[in-house]
Structure formats: C-alpha cells, structure tokens
Coordinates of C-alpha atoms and ligand atoms in Angstrom, one line a residue:
X1 CA -10.0 17.9 27.3
X2 CA -10.7 15.3 24.5
X3 CA -12.4 12.1 25.4
X4 CA -10.0 9.2 25.9
X5 CA -9.4 7.9 22.4
X6 CA -10.3 4.3 21.5
X7 CA -9.3 2.4 18.5
X8 CA -12.1 0.3 17.1
X9 CA -10.4 -0.8 13.9
X10 CA -10.0 -4.4 15.1
X11 CA -13.7 -4.9 15.4
X12 CA -14.4 -4.5 11.8
X13 CA -13.1 -7.8 10.4
X14 CA -15.2 -9.0 7.5
X15 CA -13.8 -12.5 8.2
X16 CA -15.7 -12.7 11.5
X17 CA -18.7 -10.5 10.8
X18 CA -22.1 -12.0 9.8
X19 CA -21.8 -10.0 6.6
X20 CA -19.3 -12.5 5.6
X21 CA -22.0 -15.0 4.5
X22 CA -23.9 -12.4 2.5
X23 CA -20.5 -11.5 1.0
X24 CA -19.8 -15.1 0.1
X25 CA -23.3 -15.6 -1.4
X26 CA -22.7 -12.5 -3.6
X27 CA -19.3 -13.8 -4.6
X28 CA -20.8 -17.0 -5.7
X29 CA -23.7 -15.1 -7.3
X30 CA -26.2 -17.0 -5.1
X31 CA -29.4 -15.2 -4.5
X32 CA -30.7 -12.1 -6.1
X33 CA -28.2 -9.3 -6.4
X34 CA -30.2 -6.0 -6.6
X35 CA -27.2 -3.7 -6.3
X36 CA -27.1 -3.0 -10.1
X37 CA -23.4 -3.7 -9.9
X38 CA -22.2 -6.2 -12.7
X39 CA -20.4 -9.2 -11.4
X40 CA -16.9 -9.8 -13.0
X41 CA -16.3 -13.3 -14.1
X42 CA -12.8 -13.7 -12.8
X43 CA -10.7 -16.5 -14.2
X44 CA -8.6 -18.6 -11.9
X45 CA -5.3 -17.4 -13.4
X46 CA -6.4 -13.8 -12.9
X47 CA -7.3 -14.4 -9.3
X48 CA -3.9 -16.0 -8.7
X49 CA -2.3 -12.9 -10.2
X50 CA -4.5 -10.8 -7.8
X51 CA -3.1 -12.7 -4.8
X52 CA 0.6 -12.7 -5.6
X53 CA 1.4 -10.0 -8.1
X54 CA 0.4 -6.8 -9.7
X55 CA -3.2 -6.6 -8.4
X56 CA -4.1 -3.5 -10.4
X57 CA -3.4 -5.0 -13.8
X58 CA -6.4 -7.5 -13.9
X59 CA -8.5 -4.9 -12.3
X60 CA -7.8 -2.7 -15.3
X61 CA -8.6 -5.5 -17.7
X62 CA -12.0 -6.1 -16.0
X63 CA -12.8 -2.3 -16.1
X64 CA -12.5 -2.5 -19.8
X65 CA -14.9 -5.5 -19.8
X66 CA -17.4 -4.6 -17.1
X67 CA -17.2 -0.8 -16.9
X68 CA -16.4 1.7 -14.1
X69 CA -18.0 -0.4 -11.3
X70 CA -18.1 -4.1 -10.9
X71 CA -18.2 -6.7 -8.2
X72 CA -15.2 -9.1 -7.9
X73 CA -15.1 -12.3 -6.0
X74 CA -11.7 -13.4 -4.8
X75 CA -12.2 -16.6 -2.7
X76 CA -14.3 -15.7 0.3
X77 CA -13.6 -12.0 -0.3
X78 CA -15.9 -9.9 -2.3
X79 CA -15.0 -6.4 -3.5
X80 CA -16.8 -3.7 -5.3
X81 CA -14.2 -2.2 -7.7
X82 CA -14.6 1.5 -8.5
X83 CA -12.9 3.1 -11.5
X84 CA -15.0 6.2 -11.8
X85 CA -14.1 9.7 -10.4
X86 CA -17.6 10.6 -9.2
X87 CA -18.1 7.4 -7.3
X88 CA -14.6 7.6 -5.8
X89 CA -15.4 11.2 -4.7
X90 CA -18.6 10.0 -3.0
X91 CA -16.8 7.2 -1.1
X92 CA -13.7 9.2 -0.1
X93 CA -15.6 12.3 1.0
X94 CA -18.2 10.4 3.0
X95 CA -15.7 9.3 5.6
X96 CA -18.4 8.6 8.3
X97 CA -20.0 6.0 6.0
X98 CA -16.7 4.3 4.9
X99 CA -13.9 3.1 7.1
X100 CA -10.5 1.8 6.2
X101 CA -11.4 -1.9 6.7
X102 CA -9.0 -4.4 5.3
X103 CA -6.1 -1.9 5.3
X104 CA -6.3 -1.6 9.0
X105 CA -6.5 -5.4 9.5
X106 CA -3.3 -6.1 7.5
X107 CA -1.2 -3.4 9.0
X108 CA -2.3 -3.2 12.6
X109 CA 0.6 -5.4 13.7
X110 CA 2.9 -2.6 12.7
X111 CA 0.8 0.6 13.1
X112 CA -0.8 -0.4 16.4
X113 CA -3.0 2.5 17.3
X114 CA -1.3 4.9 14.8
X115 CA -3.6 7.4 13.2
X116 CA -3.1 6.1 9.6
X117 CA -5.4 3.2 10.4
X118 CA -7.3 4.5 13.4
X119 CA -11.0 5.4 13.2
X120 CA -13.5 7.6 15.0
X121 CA -12.4 9.9 17.9
X122 CA -8.9 8.5 18.1
X123 CA -8.2 9.3 14.5
X124 CA -9.8 12.8 14.7
X125 CA -7.7 13.7 17.8
X126 CA -4.4 12.4 16.6
X127 CA -4.7 13.8 13.0
X128 CA -5.5 17.2 14.5
X129 CA -2.4 17.0 16.8
X130 CA 0.0 15.9 14.0
X131 CA -1.0 18.1 11.1
X132 CA 0.3 21.4 12.6
X133 CA 3.8 20.0 12.7
X134 CA 4.0 20.0 8.9
X135 CA 3.9 23.8 8.6
X136 CA 5.6 25.9 5.9
X137 CA 8.6 27.0 8.0
X138 CA 9.3 23.3 8.9
X139 CA 9.1 22.3 5.3
X140 CA 11.5 25.1 4.2
X141 CA 14.0 24.1 6.9
X142 CA 13.7 20.4 6.0
X143 CA 14.3 21.1 2.2
X144 CA 17.7 22.5 3.0
X145 CA 18.8 20.4 6.0
X146 CA 17.4 17.1 5.0
X147 CA 16.1 16.8 1.4
X148 CA 19.1 18.4 -0.2
X149 CA 21.7 16.8 2.1
X150 CA 20.4 13.3 1.6
X151 CA 20.1 13.7 -2.2
X152 CA 23.6 15.1 -2.3
X153 CA 24.8 12.0 -0.5
X154 CA 23.0 9.8 -3.0
X155 CA 24.8 11.6 -5.9
X156 CA 28.2 11.2 -4.1
X157 CA 27.5 7.5 -3.8
X158 CA 26.4 7.2 -7.5
X159 CA 29.7 8.8 -8.6
X160 CA 31.5 5.6 -7.7
X161 CA 29.1 3.7 -10.0
X162 CA 29.7 6.3 -12.7
X163 CA 33.4 5.9 -12.4
X164 CA 33.6 2.1 -12.4
X165 CA 30.7 1.7 -14.9
X166 CA 28.8 -0.7 -12.7
X167 CA 25.0 -1.0 -13.1
X168 CA 23.1 0.4 -10.2
X169 CA 19.7 -0.6 -8.8
X170 CA 18.0 2.8 -8.6
X171 CA 14.9 1.5 -6.9
X172 CA 17.0 0.3 -4.0
X173 CA 18.9 3.6 -3.9
X174 CA 15.7 5.7 -3.9
X175 CA 14.2 3.6 -1.2
X176 CA 17.4 4.1 0.9
X177 CA 17.3 7.8 0.2
X178 CA 13.7 8.2 1.3
X179 CA 14.2 6.1 4.4
X180 CA 17.1 8.4 5.4
X181 CA 14.9 11.4 4.7
X182 CA 11.9 10.3 6.7
X183 CA 14.1 9.2 9.7
X184 CA 15.7 12.6 9.9
X185 CA 12.5 14.6 9.3
X186 CA 10.5 12.6 11.8
X187 CA 12.8 11.9 14.7
X188 CA 16.2 13.5 13.8
X189 CA 17.5 9.9 13.4
X190 CA 19.9 9.0 10.7
X191 CA 19.3 5.5 9.4
X192 CA 22.2 6.2 7.0
X193 CA 20.8 3.4 4.9
X194 CA 22.5 4.8 1.8
X195 CA 25.8 3.7 3.1
X196 CA 25.3 1.2 5.9
X197 CA 23.4 -1.9 6.7
X198 CA 21.8 -2.1 10.2
X199 CA 19.4 -4.4 12.0
X200 CA 16.9 -1.5 12.3
X201 CA 16.9 -0.9 8.5
X202 CA 16.4 -4.7 7.9
X203 CA 13.6 -4.6 10.4
X204 CA 11.8 -1.7 8.6
X205 CA 12.0 -3.6 5.3
X206 CA 10.8 -6.9 6.9
X207 CA 7.8 -5.2 8.5
X208 CA 6.9 -3.4 5.2
X209 CA 7.1 -6.7 3.3
X210 CA 4.9 -8.4 5.9
X211 CA 2.2 -5.7 5.5
X212 CA 2.4 -6.2 1.8
X213 CA 2.2 -10.0 2.0
X214 CA -0.8 -9.8 4.4
X215 CA -2.7 -7.6 2.0
X216 CA -2.7 -10.4 -0.6
X217 CA -2.8 -13.5 1.7
X218 CA -5.9 -15.6 0.8
X219 CA -6.1 -17.0 4.4
X220 CA -5.4 -14.5 7.1
X221 CA -3.9 -17.1 9.4
X222 CA -1.9 -14.3 11.1
X223 CA -5.1 -13.4 12.9
X224 CA -4.6 -16.5 15.1
X225 CA -2.0 -15.5 17.7
X226 CA -0.8 -19.1 18.4
X227 CA 0.1 -19.5 14.7
X228 CA 2.1 -16.3 14.8
X229 CA 4.4 -17.8 17.4
X230 CA 5.4 -20.8 15.3
X231 CA 5.3 -19.7 11.6
X232 CA 8.8 -18.4 10.7
X233 CA 7.5 -15.5 8.6
X234 CA 5.5 -14.3 11.5
X235 CA 8.2 -14.8 14.1
X236 CA 10.5 -12.7 11.9
X237 CA 7.9 -10.0 11.4
X238 CA 7.2 -9.8 15.2
X239 CA 10.9 -9.5 16.0
X240 CA 11.2 -6.7 13.4
X241 CA 8.3 -4.8 14.8
X242 CA 9.7 -5.2 18.3
X243 CA 13.0 -3.7 17.3
X244 CA 11.5 -0.8 15.4
X245 CA 9.2 0.0 18.3
X246 CA 12.1 -0.2 20.8
X247 CA 14.2 2.1 18.6
X248 CA 11.4 4.7 18.3
X249 CA 10.6 4.5 22.0
X250 CA 14.2 5.2 22.8
X251 CA 14.2 8.2 20.5
X252 CA 11.0 9.5 22.1
X253 CA 12.5 9.1 25.6
X254 CA 15.7 10.8 24.7
X255 CA 13.9 13.7 23.1
X256 CA 11.5 14.0 26.0
X257 CA 14.4 14.3 28.5
X258 CA 15.9 17.2 26.4
X259 CA 12.6 19.0 26.0
X260 CA 11.9 18.7 29.7
X261 CA 15.4 19.7 30.9
X262 CA 15.2 22.8 28.6
X263 CA 11.6 23.6 29.6
X264 CA 10.9 23.9 25.9
X265 CA 7.4 25.0 24.9
X266 CA 6.0 26.1 21.5
X267 CA 5.9 29.8 21.6
X268 CA 5.1 30.8 18.0
X269 CA 2.8 29.4 15.3
X270 CA 5.3 27.9 13.0
X271 CA 7.8 26.7 15.6
X272 CA 11.0 24.9 14.6
X273 CA 13.7 24.0 17.0
X274 CA 17.0 25.1 15.6
X275 CA 19.1 22.1 16.6
X276 CA 16.4 19.5 16.1
X277 CA 13.7 20.5 13.6
X278 CA 12.0 17.1 13.6
X279 CA 8.3 16.4 13.9
X280 CA 9.0 14.5 17.1
X281 CA 10.5 17.5 18.7
X282 CA 7.6 19.7 17.6
X283 CA 5.1 17.3 19.1
X284 CA 6.9 17.0 22.4
X285 CA 7.4 20.7 22.7
X286 CA 3.7 21.2 22.1
X287 CA 3.3 19.5 25.5
X288 CA 0.2 17.7 24.4
X289 CA -1.1 15.0 26.8
X290 CA -0.4 11.9 24.8
X291 CA 1.1 8.5 25.8
X292 CA 4.5 7.5 24.5
X293 CA 2.9 4.4 22.9
X294 CA 0.4 6.6 20.9
X295 CA 3.2 8.9 19.9
X296 CA 5.3 6.0 18.8
X297 CA 2.5 4.5 16.7
X298 CA 1.7 7.9 15.1
X299 CA 5.3 8.4 14.1
X300 CA 5.5 4.8 12.8
X301 CA 2.4 5.6 10.7
X302 CA 4.2 8.4 9.1
X303 CA 7.4 6.5 8.7
X304 CA 5.7 3.7 6.8
X305 CA 3.3 6.0 4.8
X306 CA 6.1 8.4 3.9
X307 CA 9.0 6.1 3.0
X308 CA 8.3 3.6 0.2
X309 CA 5.7 5.8 -1.4
X310 CA 8.1 8.6 -2.2
X311 CA 10.8 6.1 -3.1
X312 CA 8.5 4.6 -5.6
X313 CA 7.6 8.0 -7.1
X314 CA 11.3 8.6 -7.7
X315 CA 11.9 5.2 -9.2
X316 CA 9.1 5.5 -11.7
X317 CA 9.9 9.1 -12.6
X318 CA 13.5 8.1 -13.3
X319 CA 12.2 5.2 -15.4
X320 CA 9.8 7.4 -17.4
X321 CA 12.5 10.0 -18.0
X322 CA 15.0 7.4 -19.1
X323 CA 12.4 6.3 -21.8
X324 CA 11.8 9.9 -22.9
X325 CA 15.1 11.6 -23.6
X326 CA 13.5 14.8 -24.8
X327 CA 11.6 15.3 -21.5
X328 CA 14.8 14.4 -19.6
X329 CA 16.9 17.1 -21.4
X330 CA 14.0 19.6 -20.9
X331 CA 14.1 18.8 -17.1
X332 CA 17.9 19.1 -17.0
X333 CA 17.9 22.4 -18.9
X334 CA 15.3 23.8 -16.4
X335 CA 17.3 22.6 -13.4
X336 CA 20.5 24.1 -14.9
X337 CA 18.8 27.4 -15.6
X338 CA 17.0 27.8 -12.3
X339 CA 19.7 26.4 -10.0
X340 CA 22.9 27.5 -11.7
X341 CA 24.8 24.6 -10.3
X342 CA 23.7 24.9 -6.7
X343 CA 21.2 22.8 -4.7
X344 CA 17.6 24.0 -4.6
X345 CA 16.1 26.1 -1.9
X346 CA 12.5 26.1 -0.9
X347 CA 12.0 29.3 -3.0
X348 CA 13.5 27.6 -6.1
X349 CA 11.0 24.8 -6.1
X350 CA 8.1 26.8 -7.6
X351 CA 10.4 27.6 -10.6
X352 CA 11.1 23.9 -11.3
X353 CA 7.8 23.8 -13.2
X354 CA 8.5 21.1 -15.8
X355 CA 10.3 18.8 -13.3
X356 CA 7.2 19.1 -11.1
X357 CA 4.9 18.2 -13.9
X358 CA 7.1 15.1 -14.6
X359 CA 6.5 14.0 -11.0
X360 CA 2.7 14.8 -11.3
X361 CA 2.5 12.7 -14.5
X362 CA 4.5 9.9 -12.9
X363 CA 2.0 9.9 -10.0
X364 CA -0.8 9.6 -12.6
X365 CA 0.8 6.7 -14.4
X366 CA 2.1 5.0 -11.2
X367 CA -0.1 5.9 -8.2
X368 CA 1.0 4.6 -4.8
X369 CA -0.9 2.8 -3.6
X370 CA -2.6 1.9 -6.9
X371 CA -5.8 0.9 -5.0
X372 CA -7.5 2.5 -2.0
X373 CA -9.6 0.2 0.3
X374 CA -12.7 1.2 2.2
X375 CA -15.4 -0.8 4.0
X376 CA -19.0 0.5 4.1
X377 CA -20.3 1.1 7.6
X378 CA -23.9 1.5 6.6
X379 CA -26.1 0.8 3.6
X380 CA -25.5 3.4 0.9
X381 CA -26.4 4.2 -2.7
X382 CA -23.5 5.3 -4.9
X383 CA -23.8 7.8 -7.8
X384 CA -25.3 5.9 -10.7
X385 CA -27.8 4.2 -8.3
X386 CA -25.5 1.3 -7.2
X387 CA -26.4 -0.1 -3.9
X388 CA -23.9 -1.3 -1.3
X389 CA -24.6 -3.2 2.0
X390 CA -23.0 -2.5 5.3
X391 CA -19.7 -4.4 5.5
X392 CA -19.1 -4.2 1.8
X393 CA -15.4 -3.9 0.9
X394 CA -14.7 -1.4 -1.8
X395 CA -11.5 -1.0 -3.9
X396 CA -11.1 2.4 -5.5
X397 CA -8.7 1.7 -8.3
X398 CA -6.7 4.9 -8.6
X399 CA -4.7 3.2 -11.2
X400 CA -7.9 2.6 -13.3
X401 CA -9.1 6.2 -12.9
X402 CA -5.7 7.5 -13.9
X403 CA -5.4 5.2 -16.9
X404 CA -9.0 5.3 -18.1
X405 CA -9.5 6.6 -21.7
X406 CA -12.9 7.9 -20.5
X407 CA -11.1 10.2 -18.1
X408 CA -7.8 11.1 -19.8
X409 CA -6.7 11.8 -23.4
X410 CA -3.8 9.6 -24.4
X411 CA -4.1 8.0 -21.0
X412 CA -1.2 5.6 -21.4
X413 CA 1.3 8.1 -22.6
X414 CA 3.8 10.1 -20.4
X415 CA 2.9 13.7 -21.2
X416 CA 4.2 16.0 -18.4
X417 CA 2.7 19.0 -20.2
X418 CA -0.8 17.7 -19.9
X419 CA -0.9 19.6 -16.6
X420 CA -0.6 23.3 -17.4
X421 CA 2.9 24.4 -16.5
X422 CA 1.7 27.7 -15.1
X423 CA -1.4 26.3 -13.5
X424 CA -2.0 25.2 -9.9
X425 CA -0.7 21.9 -8.6
X426 CA -3.1 19.3 -9.8
X427 CA -5.1 17.7 -7.0
X428 CA -8.4 16.0 -6.4
X429 CA -10.3 19.2 -6.0
X430 CA -9.2 21.0 -9.2
X431 CA -9.5 17.8 -11.3
X432 CA -12.8 16.7 -9.7
X433 CA -11.3 13.5 -8.5
X434 CA -9.8 12.6 -11.9
X435 CA -6.3 12.9 -10.3
X436 CA -6.1 11.4 -6.8
X437 CA -2.6 10.3 -6.1
X438 CA -2.9 11.5 -2.5
X439 CA -6.5 10.3 -2.1
X440 CA -9.2 13.0 -1.1
X441 CA -11.6 13.8 1.6
X442 CA -10.9 13.7 5.3
X443 CA -8.4 10.9 5.1
X444 CA -6.3 12.5 2.4
X445 CA -2.5 12.1 2.8
X446 CA -1.1 14.6 5.3
X447 CA 2.3 14.4 3.8
X448 CA 1.4 15.5 0.2
X449 CA 3.4 18.7 0.3
X450 CA 6.3 17.1 2.1
X451 CA 6.4 14.3 -0.5
X452 CA 6.2 16.6 -3.5
X453 CA 9.0 18.8 -2.2
X454 CA 11.1 15.8 -1.3
X455 CA 10.6 14.2 -4.7
X456 CA 11.3 17.5 -6.6
X457 CA 14.5 18.2 -4.6
X458 CA 15.8 14.6 -5.0
X459 CA 15.1 14.5 -8.7
X460 CA 16.5 18.0 -9.3
X461 CA 19.8 17.0 -7.7
X462 CA 19.9 13.7 -9.4
X463 CA 19.3 15.0 -13.0
X464 CA 21.5 18.0 -12.3
X465 CA 24.5 15.7 -11.6
X466 CA 23.8 12.5 -13.5
X467 CA 22.9 11.2 -16.9
X468 CA 21.3 7.8 -16.8
X469 CA 20.0 5.1 -19.0
X470 CA 18.3 1.8 -18.5
X471 CA 20.5 -1.3 -18.6
X472 CA 19.2 -3.0 -21.8
X473 CA 17.2 -6.2 -21.9
X474 CA 16.2 -6.2 -18.2
X475 CA 12.8 -7.5 -17.3
X476 CA 11.0 -4.6 -15.5
X477 CA 7.9 -6.2 -14.3
X478 CA 5.5 -4.6 -11.8
X479 CA 4.2 -5.9 -8.5
X480 CA 2.3 -4.4 -5.7
X481 CA 1.9 -4.0 -2.0
X482 CA 1.6 -0.6 -0.6
X483 CA 3.2 0.8 -3.7
X484 CA 3.8 -0.2 -7.3
X485 CA 7.3 -1.5 -7.4
X486 CA 9.4 -3.7 -9.6
X487 CA 9.9 -7.4 -9.2
X488 CA 13.7 -7.4 -9.8
X489 CA 14.9 -3.8 -9.4
X490 CA 15.4 -1.0 -11.8
X491 CA 19.0 -1.1 -13.1
X492 CA 20.6 1.9 -14.7
X493 CA 24.0 2.9 -16.0
X494 CA 24.8 6.4 -14.6
X495 CA 27.4 8.9 -15.7
X496 CA 28.4 12.2 -14.2
X497 CA 27.2 15.2 -16.1
X498 CA 29.5 18.0 -17.2
X499 CA 27.4 20.4 -15.2
X500 CA 29.6 23.5 -15.7
X501 CA 29.4 23.4 -19.5
X502 CA 25.8 22.5 -19.3
X503 CA 25.1 25.7 -17.3
X504 CA 27.1 27.8 -19.7
X505 CA 25.3 26.4 -22.7
X506 CA 21.9 26.8 -21.2
X507 CA 22.5 30.3 -19.8
X508 CA 23.8 31.5 -23.2
X509 CA 20.8 30.0 -25.0
X510 CA 18.4 31.5 -22.5
X511 CA 19.9 35.0 -22.8
Ligands
HEM1 C1 -2.3 8.8 3.6 C2 -0.2 8.7 -0.8 C3 3.8 10.5 1.2 C4 1.8 10.4 5.6 C5 -2.1 8.6 2.3 C6 -3.1 8.2 1.3 C7 -2.5 8.2 0.1 C8 -1.2 8.6 0.3 C9 -3.1 7.8 -1.2 C10 -4.6 8.0 1.6 C11 -4.9 6.5 1.8 C12 -6.3 6.3 1.8 O1 -7.1 7.1 1.5 O2 -6.7 5.2 2.2 C13 1.0 9.2 -0.6 C14 2.0 9.3 -1.7 C15 3.1 9.8 -1.1 C16 2.9 10.0 0.3 C17 1.8 8.9 -3.1 C18 4.4 10.1 -1.8 C19 4.5 10.6 -3.0 C20 3.6 10.7 2.5 C21 4.5 11.3 3.5 C22 4.0 11.2 4.7 C23 2.7 10.6 4.5 C24 5.9 11.8 3.1 C25 4.5 11.7 6.0 C26 5.3 12.7 6.1 C27 0.5 9.9 5.4 C28 -0.4 9.6 6.5 C29 -1.6 9.1 6.0 C30 -1.4 9.1 4.5 C31 0.0 9.8 8.0 C32 -2.8 8.7 6.7 C33 -3.7 9.9 6.9 C34 -5.0 9.6 7.6 O3 -5.5 8.5 7.6 O4 -5.5 10.5 8.3 N1 -0.9 8.9 1.6 N2 1.6 9.6 0.6 N3 2.5 10.3 3.2 N4 -0.1 9.6 4.2 FE1 0.7 9.7 2.4

C-alpha cells in the first residue's frame, strides 16, 4: 500500500526562504556572480510589460541581446531565463532537482493537492493512478461521443452568425467548446457553455483569471489569509473556487453511489463504461483507495490544464489559417477528401495529415503556456557550465526556443509542411527538445494525445462546414497567463461552406 501522500508544495516559497536575500542581491547585481550567466539589463517599461501583459515578448527581445541563457531581475524576483533546447532538456528531465515552484504557489488556491502542482510521493502516486484512464479505447470513444458532438454543436451555433452576417468572437467560442468537452470527458457533466450562461461556468473563468493574475502580481498579498477576506478580487475568487469544488464533489458523490450500487469494477485493461465513459467513472470503478478531496483536486487539475490550453490552440490555428488562404484550402480539400462530408472517427484522424501539421505548427508559434517555471532544489551546473543555486527560479521560454532562428529555419513563418507529412508526430524526443509544446521529462503533459485529437476533430469539423475571415482592422494583441490569448478577442466573419459541391470537386480532382 503506498505511503500516505503529502503535499509539500507550499513549503517552497521563495518569498519566505533565506534564498530570497541571495536572490535579491543577484537581482541588484550586488556581490560576485560566478554563475557565468549574463544579467539582463531590464528597463522599467519592459518590466511593467512583464507584470501585466505578454510576458514572453520582452523575454524574446532579451534572448536576442543576451543569448540563450540570462538572469532577469523583476522586483524582488530573480529568474534564470532559458531559451536553449539542451538546457531545457536538462532541467525538464532532472525532475528530482527541479520542482514546480512559483506555478504551485499561484495556483494552489484552485488545484489544492491536485497532481498538476503536487511534488514528491503524492505526485508519483496520483499521476500513476490517473494516466491509465486515458487509454486508447477511451480516446476512441470520446472522439465520437464528445469531441465530434461538441464541435457539431459549435458549427450549428455558428450557422446563425453566418446567416445574419454578425462578427463572432472565435476565441470565446473555442473556449466554450473546450470547456464543454473537458466537462463531459472528465465527469460526464455538460457545462453546455456554448449555449448557456451558468454560475459554474462564470466560476471556472473567475478562478482561471485569478491564477493568471497571481502569476504576474508583483506583491503576492494573497498569501496573507486576512487580506483575502477583505479584498474584493480575492473574495470573488474564493467564492468561485468554493462553487467549483462543490459542483465536482457532488458529481463524485453521485458517480460513487452508482458505481457502488452496481458493484462495478474494472475487469479489463482498457475499460470504458458504456453509459458513462468519463475519467471519473474509470477512476471510481478502479476502486483505488483515494479520498474524495484528492480525487476532486486531481480532476480539477485536469479541468484547468485541459480547457484553456486546447481552446487557445484552436484560436491561434484558426487565426493562422485565416492569414494563409492556401493552407486553409489545402486543409479543407484534405478534410473533404478524407471525410466525404461526415464527421471524423478515431481511425480517420491519422489521415488528416496536413491539418495535424497545421496544429503542430500553431503549437510551435503559440505554445501554451509560453513559459515553463521550475525552481532548483539543489545546486546544479547546467549544460554550458552555468551554475545555479538552490532556490533559483528558472523560466524555460518555450516561446523563445520555438521562435529562435538558431533552432528553426524561417522561425517566424507559419509553414505546416516543415514537419514531414508522413513522419511521426513531432515531440520533444524526436526533435531533441527543439519542439516542446507539451513539455518533456516526467512532468510532461498527460493529456497530449487527448488534446491533439480534440483539436484535430474540432478544426476538421469547423473547416469542413465553415469559411471564415478576420474582421478587418481589429487589434489582435497578445497577452498571457496560463496560455497565450488575445486581449480583445478574435473576431471573424463566418459563412457556411457549400460542402456538397466541394466534395464533388475534390473527389473528381483526386480521381
Ligand atoms: C501538464 C501543455 C492539454 C492535463 C502540461 C504541461 C504542458 C502542457 C506544457 C507541462 C507543464 C510543465 O512542465 O510545467 C498542454 C497543451 C495542451 C494540453 C499545450 C493542449 C493543446 C491537456 C489536456 C489535459 C492536460 C487536454 C487533460 C485531459 C495536464 C496535466 C498536467 C499537464 C494533468 C500536469 C502533469 C504533471 O504535472 O504530472 N500540459 N496541455 N493537458 N497537462 Fe497539459
């Protein structure tokens, strides 16, 4: 029986550790820095951008000035910023030496003891328990029953915009789509956010926004409990988290009752319950000894990690395709040829090769999150002989690695074909950490296949039924939190495609 898990993430705060002073001294360049790491001379206006806006943009600028590793001082915080695949590989693979650090601090109010931010034994045990639920049979069932159904609902909704000619915020719609998907896939719960407003949906967005805001707050006042009780933003966040937790707890209790009354147990390797294929049902039927609170926090980890990320991938892929009509028509021709007017099955997906490469390339140009955070647990020497002290916060800029001209040819250009159409799915291993949208090493995303399938299905159904173009003259500026998103939405004009004639044309040309 596994040791009783403990979560030690809260003990790692750099704000209270003695390393804070060393960190501050390094920030101010006081004392000798023998780390070999150049210190970036951040200007005040850049730091303010760091704290409120698109964090990864100044990080990119400084990479061009200071190279693939530099030290950045932002107020009392001090980060080593990494933009080099070999150093990223070292940090991400050596999980024992590097913990999640700041990420855990800013999102603990929501994740609790969930395994996305847990460390040590708790993380090992919970990740091992959850991973088997995402097996191949589950994914194939979910493609049909959840991914396709939700994407079809989105298309139905967009037909109204197509008819009345109104501009539609695709970022909002993709975010609603992926919330509906993750609710059904995780707990068989229909948020139905594409068509309704509800307090739970508002609560999910409020909590996500709070986690984002915390990641860029200069003063982490929310660590002081008394302040959280009087500051309106914190009161709102706490209320939101309470509602989300209550909703998930109710779902767990209901599902537990059913599993127990039916005496359900997992009796085959790739078990899926016919009436409720959700991950919650799988985990309960596996009859693992886990508290409802831990289960709730693990499911919330997946809800948060899997919602906005996939929504943002769809947003930026649609944006890139709207700017590149020849890639869009290539994707539409492929979808028409492979699907012949129907929705995709799990088996079809491997044939949507170009569409998949559009998503891979979108993940290269817009990685979510654009920066991965780690905190050194021990002294270490990084490849290139750069020394780091225990407690050092590290930012791995995935955005920089993916945009670096040292790493990629024509790094700034959208070229879906740069990934061999008939080659394997690009990942951290086969690109030697040049392409790391799902991170790498032991804490790599557990939902990578789920997310790719979801994005391919949603995009296939969207381009199959819709033509779309950007509303002209809108200001599409980027901002960050957990993902890269727009500041004001992504507005498009959509029109219904004449799919029948498109199929006829493409099938006659491919004959
Ligand atoms: C972790 C990206 C979708 C569940 C991660 C990490 C990245 C990532 C980069 C690692 C963070 C780090 O190293 O600090 C993405 C992207 C997605 C996506 C780009 C969509 C395209 C999903 C989905 C799920 C999910 C759909 C759930 C079904 C998780 C979990 C973790 C994680 C639970 C934490 C794993 C751990 O710490 O052991 N994701 N993710 N993700 N992701 Fe995803």
